[in-house]
């Protein structure tokens, strides 16, 4: 900026000097006296002829000042405003918003089809784990009751010896299975002597299988619960 100001001052001085030089050629000698008055501000003794001769020849390279006009070429700075142009290119990032395409995950909502598990529960069965004994009795409690593919009813049971002695030679003279609505599902008798001995206050798991000829209510619901009624004979070991 200082250079520009200096150049502007030099230009103004040059124009002033050139104006002064031209005026003596066209005007009367009185103009020369006017030229003498201008340098009075610098030296009271100076002649008017000295003013055009002072430093003006050195300033004659003023024609080079147009070269300084290249400085406006420095106005290329607006060209640096290409930065906004980079912004449109950066605007390509929205194109990377292909992530919404990943929203295909809802298609993976096939999980509801895995709700077929309830269909597995169609396996009509009942589980229990009560092994409590009854004093002075041999008791039968359900462990896992289910329908077989052959239509038979399988009653995996706890045979619990609540007596003070070891028992053996079990014969179940009557064994009935009821559903949660107190409806008789199956009834049969069993020779369970092959079960062996059961020590006092201990239990053994044994499966009683009811044949199709012993089923009174085929495919009855078991999952809501079942209970047994039985008469059992045994000997002490």
Short mmCIF file of C-alpha atoms in Angstrom, two decimals:
data_model
loop_
_atom_site.label_atom_id
_atom_site.label_comp_id
_atom_site.label_asym_id
_atom_site.label_seq_id
_atom_site.Cartn_x
_atom_site.Cartn_y
_atom_site.Cartn_z
CA UNK A 1 0.00 0.00 0.00
CA UNK A 2 2.87 2.40 0.79
CA UNK A 3 4.32 1.74 -2.66
CA UNK A 4 1.01 2.53 -4.28
CA UNK A 5 0.70 5.76 -2.32
CA UNK A 6 4.27 6.76 -3.27
CA UNK A 7 3.57 5.97 -6.91
CA UNK A 8 0.37 8.01 -6.78
CA UNK A 9 2.25 10.95 -5.30
CA UNK A 10 4.95 10.67 -7.96
CA UNK A 11 2.31 10.57 -10.67
CA UNK A 12 0.58 13.64 -9.32
CA UNK A 13 3.92 15.46 -9.12
CA UNK A 14 4.74 14.36 -12.66
CA UNK A 15 1.44 15.62 -13.97
CA UNK A 16 1.93 18.87 -12.10
CA UNK A 17 5.43 19.31 -13.48
CA UNK A 18 4.38 18.48 -17.01
CA UNK A 19 1.62 21.01 -16.69
CA UNK A 20 4.11 23.57 -15.50
CA UNK A 21 6.43 22.80 -18.44
CA UNK A 22 3.69 23.19 -20.97
CA UNK A 23 2.42 26.48 -19.63
CA UNK A 24 5.63 28.48 -20.32
CA UNK A 25 5.47 27.49 -24.03
CA UNK A 26 1.95 28.74 -24.42
CA UNK A 27 1.66 31.53 -21.88
CA UNK A 28 3.36 34.86 -21.33
CA UNK A 29 6.54 35.43 -19.32
CA UNK A 30 4.30 36.24 -16.40
CA UNK A 31 3.80 32.49 -15.99
CA UNK A 32 7.47 32.07 -15.22
CA UNK A 33 7.06 34.40 -12.36
CA UNK A 34 4.32 32.14 -11.11
CA UNK A 35 6.71 29.27 -11.27
CA UNK A 36 9.09 31.20 -9.06
CA UNK A 37 6.47 31.62 -6.38
CA UNK A 38 5.95 27.88 -5.97
CA UNK A 39 9.46 27.06 -4.73
CA UNK A 40 9.42 30.07 -2.31
CA UNK A 41 8.01 27.68 0.24
CA UNK A 42 11.23 25.69 0.14
CA UNK A 43 13.98 28.35 -0.15
CA UNK A 44 13.46 32.13 -0.13
CA UNK A 45 16.58 32.63 -2.31
CA UNK A 46 15.74 30.00 -4.92
CA UNK A 47 15.00 31.04 -8.53
CA UNK A 48 11.88 29.96 -10.34
CA UNK A 49 14.05 28.30 -13.04
CA UNK A 50 15.50 25.90 -10.47
CA UNK A 51 12.19 24.36 -9.59
CA UNK A 52 11.65 22.59 -12.90
CA UNK A 53 15.26 21.44 -12.87
CA UNK A 54 15.22 20.01 -9.33
CA UNK A 55 14.67 16.23 -9.02
CA UNK A 56 12.25 16.32 -11.91
CA UNK A 57 14.73 14.70 -14.28
CA UNK A 58 15.16 11.94 -11.74
CA UNK A 59 11.43 11.49 -11.72
CA UNK A 60 11.43 11.30 -15.54
CA UNK A 61 11.42 7.46 -15.31
CA UNK A 62 7.77 7.99 -14.56
CA UNK A 63 6.96 6.14 -17.81
CA UNK A 64 7.97 3.02 -15.90
CA UNK A 65 5.13 3.66 -13.53
CA UNK A 66 2.72 2.04 -15.96
CA UNK A 67 4.82 -1.05 -15.29
CA UNK A 68 3.79 -0.66 -11.72
CA UNK A 69 0.33 -1.02 -13.07
CA UNK A 70 1.06 -4.73 -12.92
CA UNK A 71 0.14 -4.48 -9.31
CA UNK A 72 -3.49 -4.51 -10.36
CA UNK A 73 -2.51 -7.84 -11.81
CA UNK A 74 -2.17 -8.82 -8.19
CA UNK A 75 -5.93 -8.60 -8.28
CA UNK A 76 -5.65 -12.24 -9.20
CA UNK A 77 -6.48 -12.75 -5.56
CA UNK A 78 -10.14 -12.98 -6.52
CA UNK A 79 -9.01 -15.96 -8.55
CA UNK A 80 -8.10 -17.55 -5.22
CA UNK A 81 -11.78 -17.51 -4.56
CA UNK A 82 -11.72 -20.91 -6.20
CA UNK A 83 -12.15 -22.26 -2.72
CA UNK A 84 -15.91 -22.00 -3.11
CA UNK A 85 -15.46 -24.14 -6.17
CA UNK A 86 -13.99 -26.80 -3.94
CA UNK A 87 -17.16 -26.74 -1.92
CA UNK A 88 -19.28 -28.18 -4.71
CA UNK A 89 -16.82 -31.01 -5.01
CA UNK A 90 -17.03 -31.58 -1.31
CA UNK A 91 -20.78 -31.65 -1.74
CA UNK A 92 -20.27 -35.07 -3.22
CA UNK A 93 -20.31 -36.38 0.33
CA UNK A 94 -24.12 -36.54 0.26
CA UNK A 95 -23.61 -38.98 -2.58
CA UNK A 96 -21.95 -41.21 -0.02
CA UNK A 97 -25.29 -41.22 1.78
CA UNK A 98 -25.76 -44.65 0.29
CA UNK A 99 -26.06 -45.76 3.91
CA UNK A 100 -29.86 -45.53 3.65
CA UNK A 101 -29.47 -48.37 1.22
CA UNK A 102 -28.31 -50.34 4.23
CA UNK A 103 -31.87 -49.93 5.48
CA UNK A 104 -32.39 -53.32 3.93
CA UNK A 105 -32.07 -54.52 7.52
CA UNK A 106 -35.85 -54.39 7.86
CA UNK A 107 -35.78 -57.16 5.30
CA UNK A 108 -33.95 -59.14 7.97
CA UNK A 109 -37.12 -58.83 9.99
CA UNK A 110 -37.65 -62.41 8.96
CA UNK A 111 -37.14 -63.05 12.66
CA UNK A 112 -40.92 -63.17 13.08
CA UNK A 113 -40.73 -66.28 10.92
CA UNK A 114 -38.61 -67.76 13.71
CA UNK A 115 -41.79 -67.53 15.74
CA UNK A 116 -42.28 -71.04 14.47
CA UNK A 117 -40.89 -72.05 17.88
CA UNK A 118 -44.41 -72.01 19.32
CA UNK A 119 -45.17 -74.69 16.77
CA UNK A 120 -42.48 -76.78 18.43
CA UNK A 121 -44.51 -76.48 21.63
CA UNK A 122 -47.14 -78.52 19.81
CA UNK A 123 -45.14 -81.37 21.34
CA UNK A 124 -47.70 -82.15 23.95
CA UNK A 125 -45.73 -82.85 27.11
CA UNK A 126 -45.47 -82.14 30.79
CA UNK A 127 -42.43 -81.73 33.06
CA UNK A 128 -42.17 -81.81 36.85
CA UNK A 129 -39.45 -82.24 39.45
CA UNK A 130 -41.28 -82.92 42.67
CA UNK A 131 -39.54 -85.78 44.47
CA UNK A 132 -41.11 -85.26 47.89
CA UNK A 133 -41.73 -88.52 49.71
CA UNK A 134 -44.86 -89.58 51.58
CA UNK A 135 -44.23 -91.12 54.97
CA UNK A 136 -44.55 -94.90 55.09
CA UNK A 137 -45.65 -95.14 51.47
CA UNK A 138 -44.21 -95.83 48.04
CA UNK A 139 -45.35 -92.95 45.89
CA UNK A 140 -45.31 -92.28 42.13
CA UNK A 141 -44.92 -88.70 40.84
CA UNK A 142 -44.69 -87.47 37.22
CA UNK A 143 -41.31 -86.38 35.83
CA UNK A 144 -41.89 -86.20 32.06
CA UNK A 145 -45.19 -87.21 30.45
CA UNK A 146 -45.47 -87.07 26.65
CA UNK A 147 -47.12 -88.59 23.61
CA UNK A 148 -45.03 -90.88 21.45
CA UNK A 149 -45.10 -90.85 17.64
CA UNK A 150 -46.75 -94.25 17.81
CA UNK A 151 -49.70 -92.77 19.73
CA UNK A 152 -48.63 -94.29 23.03
CA UNK A 153 -48.46 -92.33 26.27
CA UNK A 154 -45.10 -92.35 28.05
CA UNK A 155 -45.05 -91.51 31.74
CA UNK A 156 -41.48 -91.08 33.00
CA UNK A 157 -41.98 -91.09 36.77
CA UNK A 158 -40.27 -90.83 40.15
CA UNK A 159 -40.94 -93.95 42.22
CA UNK A 160 -40.29 -92.70 45.76
CA UNK A 161 -39.78 -94.97 48.79
CA UNK A 162 -41.06 -93.15 51.86
CA UNK A 163 -40.86 -96.19 54.13
CA UNK A 164 -38.15 -96.94 56.67
CA UNK A 165 -36.98 -100.00 54.76
CA UNK A 166 -35.71 -100.93 51.33
CA UNK A 167 -38.50 -101.91 48.97
CA UNK A 168 -38.56 -104.19 45.91
CA UNK A 169 -40.82 -106.33 43.70
CA UNK A 170 -43.08 -103.48 42.61
CA UNK A 171 -46.36 -104.30 40.95
CA UNK A 172 -48.62 -101.45 39.96
CA UNK A 173 -52.07 -102.97 40.02
CA UNK A 174 -53.77 -99.76 38.79
CA UNK A 175 -52.21 -96.72 37.21
CA UNK A 176 -54.37 -93.86 35.94
CA UNK A 177 -53.31 -90.57 34.31
CA UNK A 178 -55.59 -87.50 34.48
CA UNK A 179 -55.26 -84.12 32.72
CA UNK A 180 -55.67 -80.69 34.33
CA UNK A 181 -59.44 -80.92 33.78
CA UNK A 182 -59.62 -84.15 35.80
CA UNK A 183 -60.39 -86.15 32.66
CA UNK A 184 -59.00 -89.66 32.49
CA UNK A 185 -56.42 -89.97 29.70
CA UNK A 186 -55.11 -93.51 30.20
CA UNK A 187 -55.39 -96.46 32.55
CA UNK A 188 -53.30 -99.67 32.84
CA UNK A 189 -51.43 -102.00 35.20
CA UNK A 190 -47.70 -102.75 35.22
CA UNK A 191 -45.29 -105.37 36.48
CA UNK A 192 -42.33 -103.25 37.64
CA UNK A 193 -40.32 -105.89 39.47
CA UNK A 194 -37.48 -105.35 37.06
CA UNK A 195 -37.00 -101.91 38.57
CA UNK A 196 -34.98 -103.43 41.40
CA UNK A 197 -34.70 -102.16 44.96
CA UNK A 198 -35.21 -98.66 46.29
CA UNK A 199 -33.54 -97.73 49.61
CA UNK A 200 -35.47 -95.93 52.32
CA UNK A 201 -36.31 -92.29 51.53
CA UNK A 202 -34.81 -92.58 48.06
CA UNK A 203 -36.35 -92.58 44.59
CA UNK A 204 -35.80 -94.15 41.21
CA UNK A 205 -36.91 -93.00 37.78
CA UNK A 206 -38.97 -95.47 35.79
CA UNK A 207 -40.99 -95.06 32.56
CA UNK A 208 -44.49 -96.52 32.33
CA UNK A 209 -45.76 -96.83 28.76
CA UNK A 210 -49.51 -96.92 28.07
CA UNK A 211 -50.38 -98.76 24.86
CA UNK A 212 -52.95 -97.43 22.43
CA UNK A 213 -55.47 -99.90 23.83
CA UNK A 214 -55.07 -98.21 27.22
CA UNK A 215 -55.66 -94.65 25.91
CA UNK A 216 -59.07 -93.19 26.72
CA UNK A 217 -58.41 -89.66 25.45
CA UNK A 218 -55.94 -89.65 22.54
CA UNK A 219 -53.78 -86.54 22.06
CA UNK A 220 -55.11 -85.00 25.25
CA UNK A 221 -53.43 -81.79 26.37
CA UNK A 222 -50.61 -82.57 28.76
CA UNK A 223 -48.79 -79.24 28.92
CA UNK A 224 -51.31 -77.79 31.37
CA UNK A 225 -50.45 -80.49 33.90
CA UNK A 226 -51.24 -84.10 34.76
CA UNK A 227 -51.57 -86.11 37.93
CA UNK A 228 -51.54 -89.83 38.80
CA UNK A 229 -53.77 -92.20 40.71
CA UNK A 230 -52.30 -95.63 41.44
CA UNK A 231 -52.29 -98.75 43.58
CA UNK A 232 -48.87 -100.32 44.07
CA UNK A 233 -47.72 -103.49 45.77
CA UNK A 234 -44.13 -104.22 46.91
CA UNK A 235 -42.03 -106.23 49.31
CA UNK A 236 -39.39 -105.17 51.76
CA UNK A 237 -35.87 -106.18 50.91
#
